[in-house]
Coordinates of C-alpha atoms and ligand atoms in Angstrom, one line a residue:
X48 CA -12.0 5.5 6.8
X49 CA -11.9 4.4 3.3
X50 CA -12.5 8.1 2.2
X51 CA -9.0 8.6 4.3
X52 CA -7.1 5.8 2.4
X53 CA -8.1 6.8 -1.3
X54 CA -7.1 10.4 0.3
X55 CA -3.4 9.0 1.2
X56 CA -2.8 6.8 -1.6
X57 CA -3.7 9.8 -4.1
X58 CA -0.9 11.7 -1.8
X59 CA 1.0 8.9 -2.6
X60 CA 1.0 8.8 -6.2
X61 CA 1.5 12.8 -6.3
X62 CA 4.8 11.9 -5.0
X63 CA 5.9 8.9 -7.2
X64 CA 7.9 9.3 -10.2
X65 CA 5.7 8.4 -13.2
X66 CA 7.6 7.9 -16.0
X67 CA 7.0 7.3 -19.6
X68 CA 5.9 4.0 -21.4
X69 CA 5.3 2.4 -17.6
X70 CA 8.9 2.7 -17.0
X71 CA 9.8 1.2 -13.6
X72 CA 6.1 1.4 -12.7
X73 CA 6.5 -2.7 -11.8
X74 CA 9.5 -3.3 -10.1
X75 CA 12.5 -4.4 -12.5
X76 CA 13.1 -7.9 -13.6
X77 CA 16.3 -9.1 -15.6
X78 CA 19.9 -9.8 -15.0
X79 CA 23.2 -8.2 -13.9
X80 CA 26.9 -9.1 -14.0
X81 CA 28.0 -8.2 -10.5
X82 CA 27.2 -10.7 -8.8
X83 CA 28.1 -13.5 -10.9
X84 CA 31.6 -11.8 -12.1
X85 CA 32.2 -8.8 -10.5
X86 CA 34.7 -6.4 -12.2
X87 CA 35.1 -9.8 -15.0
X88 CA 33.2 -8.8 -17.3
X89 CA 33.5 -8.1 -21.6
X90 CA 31.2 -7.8 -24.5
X91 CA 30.4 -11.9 -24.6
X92 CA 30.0 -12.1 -21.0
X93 CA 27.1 -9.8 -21.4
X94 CA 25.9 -10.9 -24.7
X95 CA 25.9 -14.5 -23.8
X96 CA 23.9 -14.0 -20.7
X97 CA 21.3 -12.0 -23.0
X98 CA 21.2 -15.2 -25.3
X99 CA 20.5 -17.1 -22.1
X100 CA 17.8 -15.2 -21.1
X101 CA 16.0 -15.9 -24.0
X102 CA 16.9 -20.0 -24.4
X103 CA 16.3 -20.5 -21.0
X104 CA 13.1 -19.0 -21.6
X105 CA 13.1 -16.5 -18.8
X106 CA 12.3 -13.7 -21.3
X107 CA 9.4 -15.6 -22.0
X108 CA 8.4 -15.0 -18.2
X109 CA 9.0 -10.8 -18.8
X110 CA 12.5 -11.0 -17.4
X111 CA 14.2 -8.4 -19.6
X112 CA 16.9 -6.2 -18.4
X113 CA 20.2 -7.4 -19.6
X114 CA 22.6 -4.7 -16.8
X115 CA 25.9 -3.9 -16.8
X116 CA 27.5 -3.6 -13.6
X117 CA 30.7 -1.6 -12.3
X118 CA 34.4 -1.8 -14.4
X119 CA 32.8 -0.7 -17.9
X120 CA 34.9 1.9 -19.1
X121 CA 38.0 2.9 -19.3
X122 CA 39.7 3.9 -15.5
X123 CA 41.6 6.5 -15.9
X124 CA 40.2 9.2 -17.8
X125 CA 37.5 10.6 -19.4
X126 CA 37.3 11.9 -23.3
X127 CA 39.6 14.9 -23.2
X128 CA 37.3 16.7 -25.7
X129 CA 33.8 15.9 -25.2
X130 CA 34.6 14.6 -21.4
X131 CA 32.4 11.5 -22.5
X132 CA 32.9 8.3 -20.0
X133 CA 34.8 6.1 -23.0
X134 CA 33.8 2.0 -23.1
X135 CA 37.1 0.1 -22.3
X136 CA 38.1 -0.7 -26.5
X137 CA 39.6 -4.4 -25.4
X138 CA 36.6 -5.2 -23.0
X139 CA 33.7 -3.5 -25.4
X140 CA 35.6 -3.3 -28.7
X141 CA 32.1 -2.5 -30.1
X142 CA 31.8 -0.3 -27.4
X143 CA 28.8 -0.2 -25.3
X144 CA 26.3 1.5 -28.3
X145 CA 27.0 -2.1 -30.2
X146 CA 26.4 -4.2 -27.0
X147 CA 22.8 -2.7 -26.4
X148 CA 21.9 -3.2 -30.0
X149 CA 22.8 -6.6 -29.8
X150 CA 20.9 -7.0 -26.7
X151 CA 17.8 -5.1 -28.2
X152 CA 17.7 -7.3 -31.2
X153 CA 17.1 -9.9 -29.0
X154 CA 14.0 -8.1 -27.5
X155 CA 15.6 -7.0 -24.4
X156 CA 16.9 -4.0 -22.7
X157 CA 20.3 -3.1 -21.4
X158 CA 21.5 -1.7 -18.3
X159 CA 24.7 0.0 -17.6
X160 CA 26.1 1.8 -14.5
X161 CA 27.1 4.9 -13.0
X162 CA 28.0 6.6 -9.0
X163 CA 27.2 9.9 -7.7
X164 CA 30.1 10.9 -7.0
X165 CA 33.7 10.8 -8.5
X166 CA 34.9 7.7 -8.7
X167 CA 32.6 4.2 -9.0
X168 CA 32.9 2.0 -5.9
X169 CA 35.8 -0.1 -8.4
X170 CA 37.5 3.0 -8.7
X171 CA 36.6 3.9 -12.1
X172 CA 35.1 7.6 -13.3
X173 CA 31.8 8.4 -12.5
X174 CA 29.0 10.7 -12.9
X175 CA 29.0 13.3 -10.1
X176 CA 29.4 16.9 -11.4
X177 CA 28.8 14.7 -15.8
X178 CA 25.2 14.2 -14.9
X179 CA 24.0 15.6 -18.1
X180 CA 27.0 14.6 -20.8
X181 CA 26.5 11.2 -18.9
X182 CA 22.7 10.4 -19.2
X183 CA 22.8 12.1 -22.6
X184 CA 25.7 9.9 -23.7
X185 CA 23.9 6.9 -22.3
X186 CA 20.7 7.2 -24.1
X187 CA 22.5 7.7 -27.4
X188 CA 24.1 4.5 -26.7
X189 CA 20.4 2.7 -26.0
X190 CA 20.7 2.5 -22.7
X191 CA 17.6 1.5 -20.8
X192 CA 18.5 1.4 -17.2
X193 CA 20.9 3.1 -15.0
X194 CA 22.1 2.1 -11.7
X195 CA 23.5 4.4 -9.6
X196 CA 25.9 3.8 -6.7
X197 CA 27.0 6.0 -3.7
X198 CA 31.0 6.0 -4.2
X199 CA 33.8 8.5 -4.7
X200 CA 31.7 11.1 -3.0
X201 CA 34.0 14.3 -2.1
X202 CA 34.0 15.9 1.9
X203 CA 32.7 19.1 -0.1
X204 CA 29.1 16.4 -0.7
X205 CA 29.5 14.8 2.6
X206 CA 25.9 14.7 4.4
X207 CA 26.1 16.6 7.7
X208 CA 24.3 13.5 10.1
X209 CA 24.2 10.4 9.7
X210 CA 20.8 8.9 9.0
X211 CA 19.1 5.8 11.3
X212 CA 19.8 2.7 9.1
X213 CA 19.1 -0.9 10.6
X214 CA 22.3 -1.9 13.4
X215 CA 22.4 -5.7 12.3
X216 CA 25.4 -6.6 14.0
X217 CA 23.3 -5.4 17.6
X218 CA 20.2 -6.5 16.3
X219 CA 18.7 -3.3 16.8
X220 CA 16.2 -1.5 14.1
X221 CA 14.8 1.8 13.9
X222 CA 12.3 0.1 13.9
X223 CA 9.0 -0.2 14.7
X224 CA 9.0 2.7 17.8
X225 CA 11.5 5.1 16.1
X226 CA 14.5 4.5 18.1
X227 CA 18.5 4.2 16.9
X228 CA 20.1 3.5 20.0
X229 CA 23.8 3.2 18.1
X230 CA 23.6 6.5 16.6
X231 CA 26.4 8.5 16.2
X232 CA 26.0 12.5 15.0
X233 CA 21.9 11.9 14.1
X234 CA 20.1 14.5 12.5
X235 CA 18.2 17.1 14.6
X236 CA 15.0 16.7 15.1
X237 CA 12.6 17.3 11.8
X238 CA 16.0 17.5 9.7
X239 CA 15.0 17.7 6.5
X240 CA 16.7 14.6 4.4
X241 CA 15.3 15.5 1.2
X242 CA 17.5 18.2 0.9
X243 CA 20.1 16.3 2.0
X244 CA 23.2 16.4 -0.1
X245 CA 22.8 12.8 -0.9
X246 CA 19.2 13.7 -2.0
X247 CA 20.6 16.1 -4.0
X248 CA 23.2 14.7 -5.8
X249 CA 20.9 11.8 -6.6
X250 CA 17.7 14.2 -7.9
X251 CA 20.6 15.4 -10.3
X252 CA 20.9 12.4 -12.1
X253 CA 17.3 12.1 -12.2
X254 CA 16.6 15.8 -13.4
X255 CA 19.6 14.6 -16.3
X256 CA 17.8 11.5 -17.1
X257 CA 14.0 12.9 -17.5
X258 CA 15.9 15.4 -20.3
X259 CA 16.2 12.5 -22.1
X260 CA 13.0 11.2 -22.3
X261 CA 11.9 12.4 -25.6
X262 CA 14.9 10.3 -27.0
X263 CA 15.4 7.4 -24.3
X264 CA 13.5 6.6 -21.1
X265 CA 16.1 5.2 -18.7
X266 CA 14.7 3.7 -15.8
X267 CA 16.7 4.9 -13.0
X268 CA 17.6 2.8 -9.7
X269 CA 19.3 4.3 -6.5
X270 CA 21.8 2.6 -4.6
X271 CA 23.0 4.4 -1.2
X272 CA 22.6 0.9 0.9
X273 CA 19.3 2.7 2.8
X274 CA 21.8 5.7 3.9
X275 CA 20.7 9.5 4.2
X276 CA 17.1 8.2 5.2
X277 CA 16.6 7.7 1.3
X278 CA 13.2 5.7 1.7
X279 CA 11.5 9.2 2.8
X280 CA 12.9 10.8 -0.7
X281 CA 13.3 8.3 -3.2
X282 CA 9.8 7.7 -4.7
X283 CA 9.9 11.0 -6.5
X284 CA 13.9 10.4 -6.9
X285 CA 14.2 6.8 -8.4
X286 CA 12.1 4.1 -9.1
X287 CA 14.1 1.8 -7.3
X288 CA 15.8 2.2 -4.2
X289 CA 18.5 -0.1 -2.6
X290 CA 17.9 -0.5 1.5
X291 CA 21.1 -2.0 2.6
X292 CA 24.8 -2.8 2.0
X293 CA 25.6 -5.6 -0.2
X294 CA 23.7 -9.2 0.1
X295 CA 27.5 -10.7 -0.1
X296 CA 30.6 -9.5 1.1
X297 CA 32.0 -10.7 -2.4
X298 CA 34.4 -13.9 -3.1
X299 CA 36.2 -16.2 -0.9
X300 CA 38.7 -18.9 -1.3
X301 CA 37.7 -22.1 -1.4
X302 CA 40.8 -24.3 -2.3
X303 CA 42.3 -22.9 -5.5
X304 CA 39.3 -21.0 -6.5
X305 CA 37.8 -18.0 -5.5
X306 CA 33.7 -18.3 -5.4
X307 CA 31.0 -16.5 -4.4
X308 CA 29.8 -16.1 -1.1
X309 CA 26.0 -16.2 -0.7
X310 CA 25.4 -16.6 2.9
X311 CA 21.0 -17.3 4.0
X312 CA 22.4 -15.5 7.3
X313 CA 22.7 -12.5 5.2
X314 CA 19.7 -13.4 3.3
X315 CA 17.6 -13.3 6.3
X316 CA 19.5 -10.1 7.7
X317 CA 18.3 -8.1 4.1
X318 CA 14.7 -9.8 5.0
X319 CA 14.2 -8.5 7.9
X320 CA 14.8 -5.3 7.6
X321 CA 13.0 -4.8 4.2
X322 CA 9.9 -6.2 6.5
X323 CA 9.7 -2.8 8.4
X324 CA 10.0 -1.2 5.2
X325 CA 7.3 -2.6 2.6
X326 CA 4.4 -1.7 4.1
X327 CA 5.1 2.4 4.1
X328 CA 7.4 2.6 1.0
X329 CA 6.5 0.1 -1.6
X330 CA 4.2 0.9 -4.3
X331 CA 3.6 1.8 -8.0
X332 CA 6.4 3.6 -9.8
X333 CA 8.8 3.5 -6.2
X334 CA 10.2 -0.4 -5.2
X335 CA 12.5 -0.5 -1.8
X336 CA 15.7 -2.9 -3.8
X337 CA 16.8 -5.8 -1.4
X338 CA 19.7 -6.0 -3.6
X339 CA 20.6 -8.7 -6.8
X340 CA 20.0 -12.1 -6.2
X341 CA 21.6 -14.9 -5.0
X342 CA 19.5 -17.9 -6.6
X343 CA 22.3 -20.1 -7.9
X344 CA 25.2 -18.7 -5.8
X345 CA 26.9 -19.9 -2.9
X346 CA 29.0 -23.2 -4.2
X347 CA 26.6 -25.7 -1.8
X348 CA 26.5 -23.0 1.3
X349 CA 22.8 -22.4 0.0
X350 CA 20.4 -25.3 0.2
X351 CA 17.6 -25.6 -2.5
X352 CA 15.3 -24.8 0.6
X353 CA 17.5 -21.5 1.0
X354 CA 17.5 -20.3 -2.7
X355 CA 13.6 -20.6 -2.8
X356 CA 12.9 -19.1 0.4
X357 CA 15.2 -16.2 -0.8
X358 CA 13.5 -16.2 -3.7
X359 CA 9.9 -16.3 -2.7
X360 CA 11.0 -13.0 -0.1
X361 CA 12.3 -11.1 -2.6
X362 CA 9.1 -11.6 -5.1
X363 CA 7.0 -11.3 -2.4
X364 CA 8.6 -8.0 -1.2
X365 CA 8.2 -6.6 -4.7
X366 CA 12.0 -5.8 -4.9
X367 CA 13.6 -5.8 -8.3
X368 CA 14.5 -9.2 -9.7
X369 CA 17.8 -9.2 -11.4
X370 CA 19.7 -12.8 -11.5
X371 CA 22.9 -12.4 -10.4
X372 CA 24.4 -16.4 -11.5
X373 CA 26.2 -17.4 -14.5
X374 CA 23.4 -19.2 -16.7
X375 CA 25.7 -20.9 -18.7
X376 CA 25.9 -23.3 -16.0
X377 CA 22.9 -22.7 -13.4
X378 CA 21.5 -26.2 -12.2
X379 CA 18.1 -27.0 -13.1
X380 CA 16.4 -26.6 -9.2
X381 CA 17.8 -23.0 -9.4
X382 CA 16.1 -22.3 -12.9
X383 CA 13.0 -23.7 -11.8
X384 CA 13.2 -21.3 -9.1
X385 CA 13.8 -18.5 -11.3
X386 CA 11.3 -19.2 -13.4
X387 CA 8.4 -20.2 -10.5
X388 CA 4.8 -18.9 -12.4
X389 CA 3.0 -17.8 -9.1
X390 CA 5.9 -15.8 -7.7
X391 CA 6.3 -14.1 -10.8
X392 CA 2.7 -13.2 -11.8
X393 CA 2.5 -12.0 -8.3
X394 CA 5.6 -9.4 -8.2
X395 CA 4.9 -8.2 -11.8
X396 CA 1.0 -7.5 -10.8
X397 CA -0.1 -4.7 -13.3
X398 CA -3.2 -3.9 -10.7
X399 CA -2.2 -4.4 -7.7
X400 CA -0.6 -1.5 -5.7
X401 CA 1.0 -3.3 -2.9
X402 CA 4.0 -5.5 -1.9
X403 CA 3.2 -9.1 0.3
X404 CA 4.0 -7.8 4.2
X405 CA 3.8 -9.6 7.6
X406 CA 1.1 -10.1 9.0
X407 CA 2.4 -12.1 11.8
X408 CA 6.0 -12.4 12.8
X409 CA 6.0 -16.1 14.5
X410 CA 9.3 -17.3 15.6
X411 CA 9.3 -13.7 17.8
X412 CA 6.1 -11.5 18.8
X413 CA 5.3 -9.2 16.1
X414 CA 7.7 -5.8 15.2
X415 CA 10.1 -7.7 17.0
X416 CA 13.6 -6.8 14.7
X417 CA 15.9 -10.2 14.4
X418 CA 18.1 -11.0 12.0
X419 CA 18.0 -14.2 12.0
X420 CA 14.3 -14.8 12.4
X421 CA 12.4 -12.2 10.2
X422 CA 9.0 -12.1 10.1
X423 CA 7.6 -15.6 8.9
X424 CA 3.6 -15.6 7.9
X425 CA 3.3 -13.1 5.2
X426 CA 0.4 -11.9 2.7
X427 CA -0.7 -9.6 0.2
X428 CA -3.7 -9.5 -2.3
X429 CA -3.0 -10.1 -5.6
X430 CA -5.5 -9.5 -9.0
X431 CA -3.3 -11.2 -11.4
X432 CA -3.4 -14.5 -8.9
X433 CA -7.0 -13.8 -8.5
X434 CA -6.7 -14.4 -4.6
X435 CA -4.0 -14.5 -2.0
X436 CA -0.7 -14.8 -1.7
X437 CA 0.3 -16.4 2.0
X438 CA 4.3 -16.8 2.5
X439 CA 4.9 -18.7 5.6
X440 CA 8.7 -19.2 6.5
X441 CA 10.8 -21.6 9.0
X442 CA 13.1 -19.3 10.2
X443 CA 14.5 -22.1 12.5
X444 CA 17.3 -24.3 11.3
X445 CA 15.3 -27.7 12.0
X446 CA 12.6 -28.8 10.3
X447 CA 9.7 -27.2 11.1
X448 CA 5.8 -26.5 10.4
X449 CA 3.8 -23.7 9.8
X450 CA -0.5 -22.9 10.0
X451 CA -1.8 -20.3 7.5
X452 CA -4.8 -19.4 10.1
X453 CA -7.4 -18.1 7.5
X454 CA -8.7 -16.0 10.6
X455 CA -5.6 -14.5 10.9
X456 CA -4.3 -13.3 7.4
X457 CA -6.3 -9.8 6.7
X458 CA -7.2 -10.1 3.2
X459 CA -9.0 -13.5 3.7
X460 CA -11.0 -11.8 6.8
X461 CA -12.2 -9.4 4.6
X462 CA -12.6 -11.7 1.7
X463 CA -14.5 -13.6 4.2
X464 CA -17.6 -11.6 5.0
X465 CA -20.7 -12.4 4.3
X466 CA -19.7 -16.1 4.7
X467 CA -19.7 -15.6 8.4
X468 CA -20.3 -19.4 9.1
X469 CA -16.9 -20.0 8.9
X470 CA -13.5 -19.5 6.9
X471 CA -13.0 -22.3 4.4
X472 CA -10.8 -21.3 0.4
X473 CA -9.8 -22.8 -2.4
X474 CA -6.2 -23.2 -2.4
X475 CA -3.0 -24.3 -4.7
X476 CA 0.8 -24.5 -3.8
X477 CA 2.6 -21.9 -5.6
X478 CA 5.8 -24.2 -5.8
X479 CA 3.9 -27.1 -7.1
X480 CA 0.8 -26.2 -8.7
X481 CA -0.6 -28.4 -7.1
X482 CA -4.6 -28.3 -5.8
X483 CA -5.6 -28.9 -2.0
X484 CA -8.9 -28.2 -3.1
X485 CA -11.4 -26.3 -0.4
X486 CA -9.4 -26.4 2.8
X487 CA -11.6 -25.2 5.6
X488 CA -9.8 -22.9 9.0
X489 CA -6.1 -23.6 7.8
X490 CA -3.0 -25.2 6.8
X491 CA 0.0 -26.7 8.0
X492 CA 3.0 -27.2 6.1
X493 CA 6.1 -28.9 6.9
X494 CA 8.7 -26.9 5.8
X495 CA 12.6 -27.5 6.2
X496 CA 15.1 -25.4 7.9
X497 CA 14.9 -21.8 6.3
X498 CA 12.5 -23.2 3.6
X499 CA 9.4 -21.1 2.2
X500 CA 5.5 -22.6 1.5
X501 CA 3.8 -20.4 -0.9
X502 CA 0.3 -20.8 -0.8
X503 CA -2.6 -19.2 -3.5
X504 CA -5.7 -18.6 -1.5
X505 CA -8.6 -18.3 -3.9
X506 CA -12.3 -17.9 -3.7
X507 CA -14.3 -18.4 -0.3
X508 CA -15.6 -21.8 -0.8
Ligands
GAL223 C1 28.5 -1.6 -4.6 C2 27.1 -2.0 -4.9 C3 27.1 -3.3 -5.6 C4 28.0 -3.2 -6.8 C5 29.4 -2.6 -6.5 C6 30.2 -2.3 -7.7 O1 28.5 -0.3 -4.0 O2 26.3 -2.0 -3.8 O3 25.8 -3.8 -5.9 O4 27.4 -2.4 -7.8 O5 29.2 -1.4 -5.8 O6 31.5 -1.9 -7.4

């Protein structure tokens, strides 16, 4: 058996897209403008959240991607001559070269943006049929990260099925025995996706952006919202991959203003269908993307219980971590989240090969697919915690608890042999810090509605 697992995870690796200087071997952690300002965005916006990356000490704690989102350049043309995508001269008078050196003097890297098709999903030029002026233009300009969308795709690129992506709205999933019950034109059986035109017009980009490694590694991160079955080709593709539409529909009104909407419904929605996908597709060098965070968002519609639990999926899951808030004003509670040691030593884990996934679904019997109950107890190994990392979630919107049965979380079985007489650890809150001590069978935690324990399960004792 374990001859069999080395055996698949070496397949594994063959297929993953190893990249120089570790590029995207950990999944990303930084910042991005979209969510915070959407199409808003200038030179200071971008510089300023760079500065507060570093004075709020969150480069300290390896966050370091500084990315800019969609609405960049100029929208109606490209460079006549050289065809070059140009930096909009009014929002990027310095143009988007003197942005990223900014932003690299200050010890971080910079993101920008892109779509494989013709337009951005904003309507501005993008890189489908440019891939090589594009990615050669962006690593001249320092670029160290490029996102790319799935907009302004022309009929001639159209994929001919549709693939089986998670039916939220029907609460039914793929998921676990295979089925898609809302369909409509699926692939024939044993269609190849990975030759897909959407494969294709994505492995473009990527075949444009390894010419420029000598130069510029540019980590590159997918974002077709799970379509064209892109978890079965993305790890040799990307080394990120988003799994579903957006986590907010955008901005609402709320009085005079227009604020973000950051919703836990959709929060839990994203969670539980990434919990179907960790297991199989997570791993070094290929991270499933459960899309920019929330933490900070939502004008009051998102308790403090609601932000950490987000959070504590998200790390947990192994998805890229970019902040998607305005720092300039984030309240301290969010920042603590942000910054939370445990979660973060965890989801950056240099030796660890594996994402946290459920062991136990709770709420619902297990591989049961609800959106608004995902999968609550939740575990993975970690070296860099030395121990366990056990996620147990209230789903419910009362106050609630939740046992971590030692018997029951398979890492701590196995850590458990040879001290048959009877499952007791040493164990610390990851929220806290704080030390239970040697806690013998279990633990209950209270937890409020939609509110995450983290727990560190350390050394038999
Ligand atoms: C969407 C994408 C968002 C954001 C937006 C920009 O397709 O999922 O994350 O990048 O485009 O227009």
């Amino acid at each position: 058996m374990e001859k069999l697992l080395v055996f698949i995870s070496l397949i594994y690796q063959a297929n993953a897209l190893v990249r120089p200087d570790g590029v995207g071997r950990l999944p990303a952690l930084g910042w991005s403008s979209w969510n915070a300002y959407e199409c808003d965005i200038n030179a200071s916006v971008i510089l300023s959240a760079a500065e507060q990356v570093v004075e709020l000490g969150l480069k300290d704690l390896s966050y370091e991607y500084i990315n800019i989102d969609d609405c960049w350049s100029v929208k109606t043309h490209r460079d006549p001559t050289t065809n070059r995508m140009i930096p909009d001269p009014e929002r990027f008078p310095g143009g988007i070269a003197g942005v990223a050196s900014q932003i690299h003097d200050l010890g971080l890297k910079v993101g920008i943006y892109s779509s494989a098709g013709e337009t951005t999903c904003a309507g501005y030029p993008a890189s489908l049929g440019y891939e090589d002026i594009d990615a050669e233009t962006f690593a001249e300009w320092g670029i160290d990260y490029l996102k790319y969308d799935d907009c302004g795709v022309p009929s001639t690129w159209a994929d001919p099925y549709t693939s089986c992506i998670p039916d939220t709205a029907n609460n039914a999933g793929p998921f676990p025995n295979g089925t898609c019950p809302n369909l409509a034109n699926p692939a024939p059986k044993g269609y190849n996706w990975d030759s897909s035109p959407s494969a294709t017009r994505f492995r473009r980009m990527r075949d444009a952006l390894e010419a420029q490694n000598q130069d510029r590694v540019i980590l590159y991160s997918l974002c077709n919202w799970g379509n064209a079955a892109v978890n079965t080709w993305a790890a040799d593709v990307g080394n990120s991959w988003r799994v579903s539409g957006d986590i907010s529909p955008g901005r609402g009104e709320v009085g005079a203003e227009r604020v973000r909407i950051a919703t836990w419904e959709r929060i839990a929605e994203i969670a539980n269908e990434m919990s179907f996908l960790v297991r199989d597709y997570a791993g070094f060098w290929g991270w499933p993307d459960a899309d920019m965070l929330e933490v900070g968002n939502g004008e009051g519609d998102m308790t403090v219980a609601e932000n950490r639990a987000h959070f504590a999926l998200w790390a947990g899951m192994r998805s890229p971590l970019l902040i998607g808030t305005r720092l300039e004003t984030i309240k301290e509670e969010h920042l603590a989240i942000l910054k939370n040691p445990t979660l973060l030593t965890f989801h950056q884990d240099p030796h660890t090969n594996r994402p946290a996934y459920p062991y136990k679904w709770g709420h619902n019997a297990d591989y049961t697919f609800d959106a608004a109950h995902p999968a609550e107890y939740w575990s993975g190994p970690s070296a860099a915690l030395d121990g366990t990392l056990v996620l147990m979630l209230n789903s419910e919107n009362v106050t609630s608890t939740r046992t971590a049965v030692w018997g029951e979380v398979p890492e701590l079985r196995d850590a458990q042999r040879g001290h048959e007489e009877g499952y007791a650890f040493e164990v610390v809150d990851g929220w806290t810090g704080e030390e239970f001590g040697c806690v013998e069978g279990g633990l209950e935690v209270e937890l409020e509605a939609h509110d995450m324990a983290v727990l560190v399960v350390g050394g038999a004792c």
